[in-house]
PDB file of C-alpha atoms in Angstrom:
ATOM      1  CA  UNK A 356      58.895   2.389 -41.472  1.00  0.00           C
ATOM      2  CA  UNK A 357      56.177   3.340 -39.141  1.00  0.00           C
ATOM      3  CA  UNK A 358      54.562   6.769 -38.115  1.00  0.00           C
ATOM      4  CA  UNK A 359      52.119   6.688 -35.304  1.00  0.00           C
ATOM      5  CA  UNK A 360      49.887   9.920 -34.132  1.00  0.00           C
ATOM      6  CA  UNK A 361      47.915  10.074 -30.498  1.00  0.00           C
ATOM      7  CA  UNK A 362      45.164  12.522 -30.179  1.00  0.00           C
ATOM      8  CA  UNK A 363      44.676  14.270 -26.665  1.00  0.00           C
ATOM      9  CA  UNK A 364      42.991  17.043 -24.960  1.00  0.00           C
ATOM     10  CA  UNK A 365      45.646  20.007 -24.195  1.00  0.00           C
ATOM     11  CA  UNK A 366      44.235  20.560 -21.118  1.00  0.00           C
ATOM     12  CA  UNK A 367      43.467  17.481 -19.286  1.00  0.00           C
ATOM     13  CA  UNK A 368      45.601  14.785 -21.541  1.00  0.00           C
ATOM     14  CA  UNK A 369      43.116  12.231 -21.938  1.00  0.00           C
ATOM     15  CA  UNK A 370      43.945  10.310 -25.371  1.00  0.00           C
ATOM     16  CA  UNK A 371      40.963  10.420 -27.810  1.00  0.00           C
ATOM     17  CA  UNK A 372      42.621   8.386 -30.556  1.00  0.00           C
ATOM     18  CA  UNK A 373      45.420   6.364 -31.430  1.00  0.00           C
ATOM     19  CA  UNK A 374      46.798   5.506 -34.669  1.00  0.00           C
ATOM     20  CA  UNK A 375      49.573   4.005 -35.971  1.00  0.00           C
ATOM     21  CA  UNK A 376      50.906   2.778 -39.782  1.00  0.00           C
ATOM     22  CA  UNK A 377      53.776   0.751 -42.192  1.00  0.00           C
ATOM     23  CA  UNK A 378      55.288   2.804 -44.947  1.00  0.00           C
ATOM     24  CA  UNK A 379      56.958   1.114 -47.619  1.00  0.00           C
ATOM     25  CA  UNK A 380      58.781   2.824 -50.484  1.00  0.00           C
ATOM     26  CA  UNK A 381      57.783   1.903 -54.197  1.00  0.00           C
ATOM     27  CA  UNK A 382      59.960   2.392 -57.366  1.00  0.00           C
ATOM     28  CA  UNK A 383      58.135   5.242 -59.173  1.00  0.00           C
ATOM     29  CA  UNK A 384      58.717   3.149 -62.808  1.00  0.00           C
ATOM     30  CA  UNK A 385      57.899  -0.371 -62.058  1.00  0.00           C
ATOM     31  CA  UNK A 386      54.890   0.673 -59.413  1.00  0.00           C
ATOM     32  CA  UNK A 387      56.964  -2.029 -57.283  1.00  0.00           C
ATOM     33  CA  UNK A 388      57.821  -2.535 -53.618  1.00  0.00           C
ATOM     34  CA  UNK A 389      61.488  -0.911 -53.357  1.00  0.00           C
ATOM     35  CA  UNK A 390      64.499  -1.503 -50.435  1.00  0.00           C
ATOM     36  CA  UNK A 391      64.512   2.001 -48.723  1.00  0.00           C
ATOM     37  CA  UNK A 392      68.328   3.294 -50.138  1.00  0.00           C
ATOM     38  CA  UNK A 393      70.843   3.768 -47.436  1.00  0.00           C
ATOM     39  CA  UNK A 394      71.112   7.323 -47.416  1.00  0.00           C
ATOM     40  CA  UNK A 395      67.053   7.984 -47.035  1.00  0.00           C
ATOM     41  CA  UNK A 396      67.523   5.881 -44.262  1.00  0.00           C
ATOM     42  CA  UNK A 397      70.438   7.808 -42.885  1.00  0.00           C
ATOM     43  CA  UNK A 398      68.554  10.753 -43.633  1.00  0.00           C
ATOM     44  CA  UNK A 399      65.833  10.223 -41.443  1.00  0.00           C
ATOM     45  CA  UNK A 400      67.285   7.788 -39.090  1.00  0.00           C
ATOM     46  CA  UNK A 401      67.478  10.463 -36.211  1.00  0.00           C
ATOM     47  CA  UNK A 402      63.617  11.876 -36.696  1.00  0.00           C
ATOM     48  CA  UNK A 403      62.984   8.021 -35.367  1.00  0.00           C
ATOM     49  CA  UNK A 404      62.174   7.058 -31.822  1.00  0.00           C
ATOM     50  CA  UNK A 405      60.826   4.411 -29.441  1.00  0.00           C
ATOM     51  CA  UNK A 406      58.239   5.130 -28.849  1.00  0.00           C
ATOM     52  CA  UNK A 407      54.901   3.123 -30.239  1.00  0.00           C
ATOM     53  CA  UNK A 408      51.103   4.678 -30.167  1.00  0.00           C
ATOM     54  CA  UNK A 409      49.631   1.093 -30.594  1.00  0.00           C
ATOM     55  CA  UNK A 410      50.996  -1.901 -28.709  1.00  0.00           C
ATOM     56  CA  UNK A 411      52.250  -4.578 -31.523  1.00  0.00           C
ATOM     57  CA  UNK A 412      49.547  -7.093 -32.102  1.00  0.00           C
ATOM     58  CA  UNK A 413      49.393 -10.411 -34.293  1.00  0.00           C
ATOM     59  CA  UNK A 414      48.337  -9.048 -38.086  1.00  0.00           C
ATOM     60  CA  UNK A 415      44.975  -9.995 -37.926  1.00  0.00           C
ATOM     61  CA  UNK A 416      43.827 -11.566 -41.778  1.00  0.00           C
ATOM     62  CA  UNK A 417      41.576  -9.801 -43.557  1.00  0.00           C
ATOM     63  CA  UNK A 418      39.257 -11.859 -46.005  1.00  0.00           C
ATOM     64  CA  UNK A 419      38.201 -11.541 -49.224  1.00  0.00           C
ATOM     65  CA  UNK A 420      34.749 -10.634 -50.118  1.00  0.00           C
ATOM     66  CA  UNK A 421      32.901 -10.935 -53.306  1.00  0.00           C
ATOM     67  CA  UNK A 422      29.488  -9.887 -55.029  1.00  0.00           C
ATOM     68  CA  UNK A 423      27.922 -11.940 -52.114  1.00  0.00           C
ATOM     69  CA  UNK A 424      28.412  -9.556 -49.655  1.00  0.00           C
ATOM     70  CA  UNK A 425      25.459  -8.351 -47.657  1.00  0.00           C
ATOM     71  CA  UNK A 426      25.443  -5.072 -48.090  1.00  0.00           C
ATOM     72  CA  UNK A 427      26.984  -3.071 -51.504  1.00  0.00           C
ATOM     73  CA  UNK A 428      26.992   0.265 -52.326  1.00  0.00           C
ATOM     74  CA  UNK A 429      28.403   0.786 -56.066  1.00  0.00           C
ATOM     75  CA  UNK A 430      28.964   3.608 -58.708  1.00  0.00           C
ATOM     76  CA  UNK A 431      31.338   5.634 -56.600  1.00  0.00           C
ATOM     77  CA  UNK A 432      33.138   7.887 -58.244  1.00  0.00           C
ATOM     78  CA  UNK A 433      36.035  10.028 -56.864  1.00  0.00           C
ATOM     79  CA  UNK A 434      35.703  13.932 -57.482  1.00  0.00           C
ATOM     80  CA  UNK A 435      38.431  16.617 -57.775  1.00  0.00           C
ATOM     81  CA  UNK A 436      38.788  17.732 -54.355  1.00  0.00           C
ATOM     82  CA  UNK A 437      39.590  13.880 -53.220  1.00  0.00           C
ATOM     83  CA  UNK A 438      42.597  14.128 -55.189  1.00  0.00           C
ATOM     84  CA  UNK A 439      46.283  14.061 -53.819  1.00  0.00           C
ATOM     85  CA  UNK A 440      49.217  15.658 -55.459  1.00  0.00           C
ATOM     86  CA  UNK A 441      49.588  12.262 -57.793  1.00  0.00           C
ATOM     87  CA  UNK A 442      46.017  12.299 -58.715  1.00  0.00           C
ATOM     88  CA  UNK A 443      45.467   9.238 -56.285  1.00  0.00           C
ATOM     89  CA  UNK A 444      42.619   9.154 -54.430  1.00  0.00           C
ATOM     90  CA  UNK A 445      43.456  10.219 -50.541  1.00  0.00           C
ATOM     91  CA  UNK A 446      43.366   7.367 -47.741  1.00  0.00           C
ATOM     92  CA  UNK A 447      40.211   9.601 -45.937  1.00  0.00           C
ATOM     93  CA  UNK A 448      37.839   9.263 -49.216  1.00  0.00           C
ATOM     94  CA  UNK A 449      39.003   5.168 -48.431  1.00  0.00           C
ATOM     95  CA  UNK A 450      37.682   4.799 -45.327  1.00  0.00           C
ATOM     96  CA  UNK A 451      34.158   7.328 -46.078  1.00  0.00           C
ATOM     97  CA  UNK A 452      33.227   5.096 -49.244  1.00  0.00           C
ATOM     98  CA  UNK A 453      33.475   2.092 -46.564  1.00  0.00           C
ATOM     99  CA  UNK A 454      31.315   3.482 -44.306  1.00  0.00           C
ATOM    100  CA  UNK A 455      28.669   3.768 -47.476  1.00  0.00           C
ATOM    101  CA  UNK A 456      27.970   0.352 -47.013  1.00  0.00           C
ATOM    102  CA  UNK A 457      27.710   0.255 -43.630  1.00  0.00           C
ATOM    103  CA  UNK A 458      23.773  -0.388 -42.484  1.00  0.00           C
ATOM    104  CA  UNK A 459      21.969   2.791 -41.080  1.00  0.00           C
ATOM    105  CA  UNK A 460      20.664   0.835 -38.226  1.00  0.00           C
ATOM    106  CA  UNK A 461      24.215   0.521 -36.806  1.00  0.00           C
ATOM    107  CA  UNK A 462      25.575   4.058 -38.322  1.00  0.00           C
ATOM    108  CA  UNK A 463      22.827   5.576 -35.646  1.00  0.00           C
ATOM    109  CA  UNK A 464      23.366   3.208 -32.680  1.00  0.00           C
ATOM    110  CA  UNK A 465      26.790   2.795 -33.072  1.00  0.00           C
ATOM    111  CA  UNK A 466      30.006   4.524 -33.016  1.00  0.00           C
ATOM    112  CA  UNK A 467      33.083   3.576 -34.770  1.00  0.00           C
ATOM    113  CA  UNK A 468      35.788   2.805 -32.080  1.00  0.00           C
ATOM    114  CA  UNK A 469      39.063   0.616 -34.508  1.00  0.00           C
ATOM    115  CA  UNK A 470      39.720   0.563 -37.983  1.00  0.00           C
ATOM    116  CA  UNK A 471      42.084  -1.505 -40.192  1.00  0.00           C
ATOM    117  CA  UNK A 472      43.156  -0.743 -43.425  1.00  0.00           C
ATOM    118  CA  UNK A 473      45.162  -2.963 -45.837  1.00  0.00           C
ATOM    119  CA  UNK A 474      46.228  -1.282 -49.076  1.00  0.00           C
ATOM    120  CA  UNK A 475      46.323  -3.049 -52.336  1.00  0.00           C
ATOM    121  CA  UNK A 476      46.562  -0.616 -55.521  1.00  0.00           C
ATOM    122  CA  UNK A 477      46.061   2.944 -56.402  1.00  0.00           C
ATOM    123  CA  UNK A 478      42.572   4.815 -57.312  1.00  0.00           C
ATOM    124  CA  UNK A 479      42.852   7.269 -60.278  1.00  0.00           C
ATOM    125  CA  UNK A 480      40.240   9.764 -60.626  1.00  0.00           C
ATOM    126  CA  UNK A 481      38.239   7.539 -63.910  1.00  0.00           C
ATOM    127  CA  UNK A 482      37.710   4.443 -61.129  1.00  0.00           C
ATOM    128  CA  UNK A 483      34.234   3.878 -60.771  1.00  0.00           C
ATOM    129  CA  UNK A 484      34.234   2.065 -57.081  1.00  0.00           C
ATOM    130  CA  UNK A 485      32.101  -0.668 -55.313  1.00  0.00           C
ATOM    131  CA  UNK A 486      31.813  -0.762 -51.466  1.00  0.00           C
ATOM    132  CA  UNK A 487      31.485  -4.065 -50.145  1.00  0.00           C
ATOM    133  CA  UNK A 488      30.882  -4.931 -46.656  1.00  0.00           C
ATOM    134  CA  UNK A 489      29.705  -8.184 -44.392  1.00  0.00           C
ATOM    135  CA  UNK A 490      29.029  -8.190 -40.822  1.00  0.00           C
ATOM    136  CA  UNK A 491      31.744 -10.552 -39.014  1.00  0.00           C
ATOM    137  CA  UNK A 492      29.400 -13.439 -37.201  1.00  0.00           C
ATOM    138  CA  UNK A 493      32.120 -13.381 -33.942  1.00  0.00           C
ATOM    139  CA  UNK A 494      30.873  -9.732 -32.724  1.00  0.00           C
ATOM    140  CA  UNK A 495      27.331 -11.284 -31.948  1.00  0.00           C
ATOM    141  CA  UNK A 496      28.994 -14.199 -30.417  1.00  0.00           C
ATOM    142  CA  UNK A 497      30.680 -12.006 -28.153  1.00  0.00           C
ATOM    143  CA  UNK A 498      27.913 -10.107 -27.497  1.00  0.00           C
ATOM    144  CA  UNK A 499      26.045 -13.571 -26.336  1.00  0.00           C
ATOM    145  CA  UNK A 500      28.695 -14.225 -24.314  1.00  0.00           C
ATOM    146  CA  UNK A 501      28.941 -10.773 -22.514  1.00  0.00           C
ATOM    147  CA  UNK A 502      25.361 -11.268 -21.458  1.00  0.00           C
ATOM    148  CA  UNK A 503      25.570 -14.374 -20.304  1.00  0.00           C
ATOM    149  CA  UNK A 504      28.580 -12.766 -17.921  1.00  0.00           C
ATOM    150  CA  UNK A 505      26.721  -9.491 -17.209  1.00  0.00           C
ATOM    151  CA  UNK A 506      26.202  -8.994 -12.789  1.00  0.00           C
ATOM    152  CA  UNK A 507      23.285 -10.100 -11.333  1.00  0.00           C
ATOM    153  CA  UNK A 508      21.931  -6.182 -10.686  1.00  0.00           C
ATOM    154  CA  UNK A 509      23.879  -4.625 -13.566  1.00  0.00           C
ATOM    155  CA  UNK A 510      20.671  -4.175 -15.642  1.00  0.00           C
ATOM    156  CA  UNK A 511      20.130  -4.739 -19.585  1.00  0.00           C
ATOM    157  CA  UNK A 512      21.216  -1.006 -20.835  1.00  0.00           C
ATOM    158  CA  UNK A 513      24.445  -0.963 -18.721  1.00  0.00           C
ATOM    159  CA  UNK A 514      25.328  -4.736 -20.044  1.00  0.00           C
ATOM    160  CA  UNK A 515      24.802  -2.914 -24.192  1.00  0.00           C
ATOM    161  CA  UNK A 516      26.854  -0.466 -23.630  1.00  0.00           C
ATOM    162  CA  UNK A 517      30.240  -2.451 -23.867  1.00  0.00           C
ATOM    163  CA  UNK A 518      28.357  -3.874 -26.936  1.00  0.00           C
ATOM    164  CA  UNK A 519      30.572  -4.021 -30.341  1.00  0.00           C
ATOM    165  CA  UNK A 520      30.147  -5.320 -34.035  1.00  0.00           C
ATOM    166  CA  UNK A 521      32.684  -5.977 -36.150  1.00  0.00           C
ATOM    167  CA  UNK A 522      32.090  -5.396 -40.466  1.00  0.00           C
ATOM    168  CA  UNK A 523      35.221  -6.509 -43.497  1.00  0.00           C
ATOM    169  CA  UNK A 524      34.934  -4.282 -45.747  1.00  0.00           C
ATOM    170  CA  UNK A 525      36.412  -4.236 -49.472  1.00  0.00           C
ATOM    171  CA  UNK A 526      36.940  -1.338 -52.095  1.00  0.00           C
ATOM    172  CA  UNK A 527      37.321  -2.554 -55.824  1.00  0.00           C
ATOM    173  CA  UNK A 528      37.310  -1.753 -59.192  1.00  0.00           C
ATOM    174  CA  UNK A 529      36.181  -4.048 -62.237  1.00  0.00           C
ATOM    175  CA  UNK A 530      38.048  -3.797 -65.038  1.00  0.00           C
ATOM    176  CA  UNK A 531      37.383  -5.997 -67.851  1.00  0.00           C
ATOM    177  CA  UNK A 532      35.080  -7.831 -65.933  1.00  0.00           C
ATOM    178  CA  UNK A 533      37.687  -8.509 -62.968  1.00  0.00           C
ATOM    179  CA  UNK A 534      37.675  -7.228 -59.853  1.00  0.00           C
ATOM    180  CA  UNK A 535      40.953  -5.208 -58.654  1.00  0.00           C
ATOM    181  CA  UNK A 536      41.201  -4.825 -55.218  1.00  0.00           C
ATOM    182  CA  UNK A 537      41.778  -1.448 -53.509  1.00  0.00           C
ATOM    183  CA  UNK A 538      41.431  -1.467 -49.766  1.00  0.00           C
ATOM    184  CA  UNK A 539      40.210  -4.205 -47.437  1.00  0.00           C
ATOM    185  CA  UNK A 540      39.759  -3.463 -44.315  1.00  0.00           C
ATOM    186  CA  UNK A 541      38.044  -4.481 -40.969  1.00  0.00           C
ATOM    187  CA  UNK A 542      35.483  -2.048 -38.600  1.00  0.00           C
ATOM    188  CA  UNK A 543      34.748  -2.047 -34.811  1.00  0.00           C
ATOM    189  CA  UNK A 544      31.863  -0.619 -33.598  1.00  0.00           C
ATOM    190  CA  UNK A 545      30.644  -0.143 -29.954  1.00  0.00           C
ATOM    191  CA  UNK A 546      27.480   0.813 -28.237  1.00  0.00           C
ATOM    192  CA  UNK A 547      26.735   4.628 -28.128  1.00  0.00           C
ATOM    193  CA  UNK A 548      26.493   6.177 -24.906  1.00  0.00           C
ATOM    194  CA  UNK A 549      24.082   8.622 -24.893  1.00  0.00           C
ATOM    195  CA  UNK A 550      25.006  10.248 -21.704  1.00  0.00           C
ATOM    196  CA  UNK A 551      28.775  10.635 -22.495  1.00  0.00           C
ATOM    197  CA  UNK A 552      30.190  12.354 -25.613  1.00  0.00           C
ATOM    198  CA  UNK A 553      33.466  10.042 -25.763  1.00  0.00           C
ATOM    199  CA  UNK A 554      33.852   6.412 -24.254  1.00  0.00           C
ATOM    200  CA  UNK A 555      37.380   6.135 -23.560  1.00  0.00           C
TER     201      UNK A 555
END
């Protein structure tokens, strides 16, 4: 099952943000992947529409890091307020503990314009977490390569401004000293425009 959500101005309609996700059911007891029953899916059936946010795409692999990541940011802990209903840790604590590894340099020269997220297992409120991240080597290849194609004229600035960096990022747990995945997940970042609040 998906659910999608666009972002836009009210008064003009230009889209901000676009985001879109795959909901799977689980069996409560066995913490297991369950087949939706026939009369949830009934239920709901007419709320659905066709209609997608994000064109479909090839899933895109995300790999597995390790202690040899470049840049790790550990002893998070989750307080109180990040807390859902189940005592899970919310998907929006996720995604802030994985930019705490991201490098300053590119948190102030940068601005985040795609995000991935691949879940793995739940995070109770005792996990102690550890944010790993490691820049992907193809974002400075396509920078190269966008120079190299940049207009005779077009001047270095304008050329950096359709700049972008790409990070994988992991969340994880150790637990008897093994690692349990919580999130990976994958970061784009472009080139801030200082002159315009939002790049569409």
């Amino acid at each position: 099952m998906r659910r999608d959500w666009e972002i836009r101005s009210h008064t003009t309609g230009i889209v901000f943000a676009r985001a879109t996700s795959t909901w799977v059911m689980m069996n409560q007891k066995t913490r297991r992947l369950s087949k939706m029953p026939d009369e949830v899916r009934a239920e709901i059936s007419p709320w659905f529409i066709n209609k997608q946010a994000i064109k479909e795409e090839s899933v895109e692999k995300i790999d597995k890091l390790d202690d040899n990541a470049k840049y790790i940011n550990s002893g998070l802990q989750p307080k109180r307020s990040d807390l859902d209903m189940n005592h899970h840790v919310n998907n929006v604590k996720y995604v802030g503990w994985m930019l705490e590894a991201i490098p300053e340099e590119c948190l102030e020269n940068y601005q985040l314009s795609n995000i991935i997220l691949e879940y793995r297992r739940e995070c109770g409120s005792s996990d102690v977490v550890e944010s790993l991240c490691e820049p992907e080597q193809v974002g400075i290849i396509e920078d190269v390569n966008y120079m190299s194609r940049c207009p005779i004229g077009a001047g270095f600035l304008n050329c950096l401004v359709n700049q972008c960096i790409r990070f994988t990022h992991v969340l994880q747990v150790k637990e008897d000293s093994k690692c349990q995945e919580i999130v990976r997940g994958k970061t784009t970042w472009k080139k801030r425009n200082n002159h315009y609040p939002y790049c569409g």
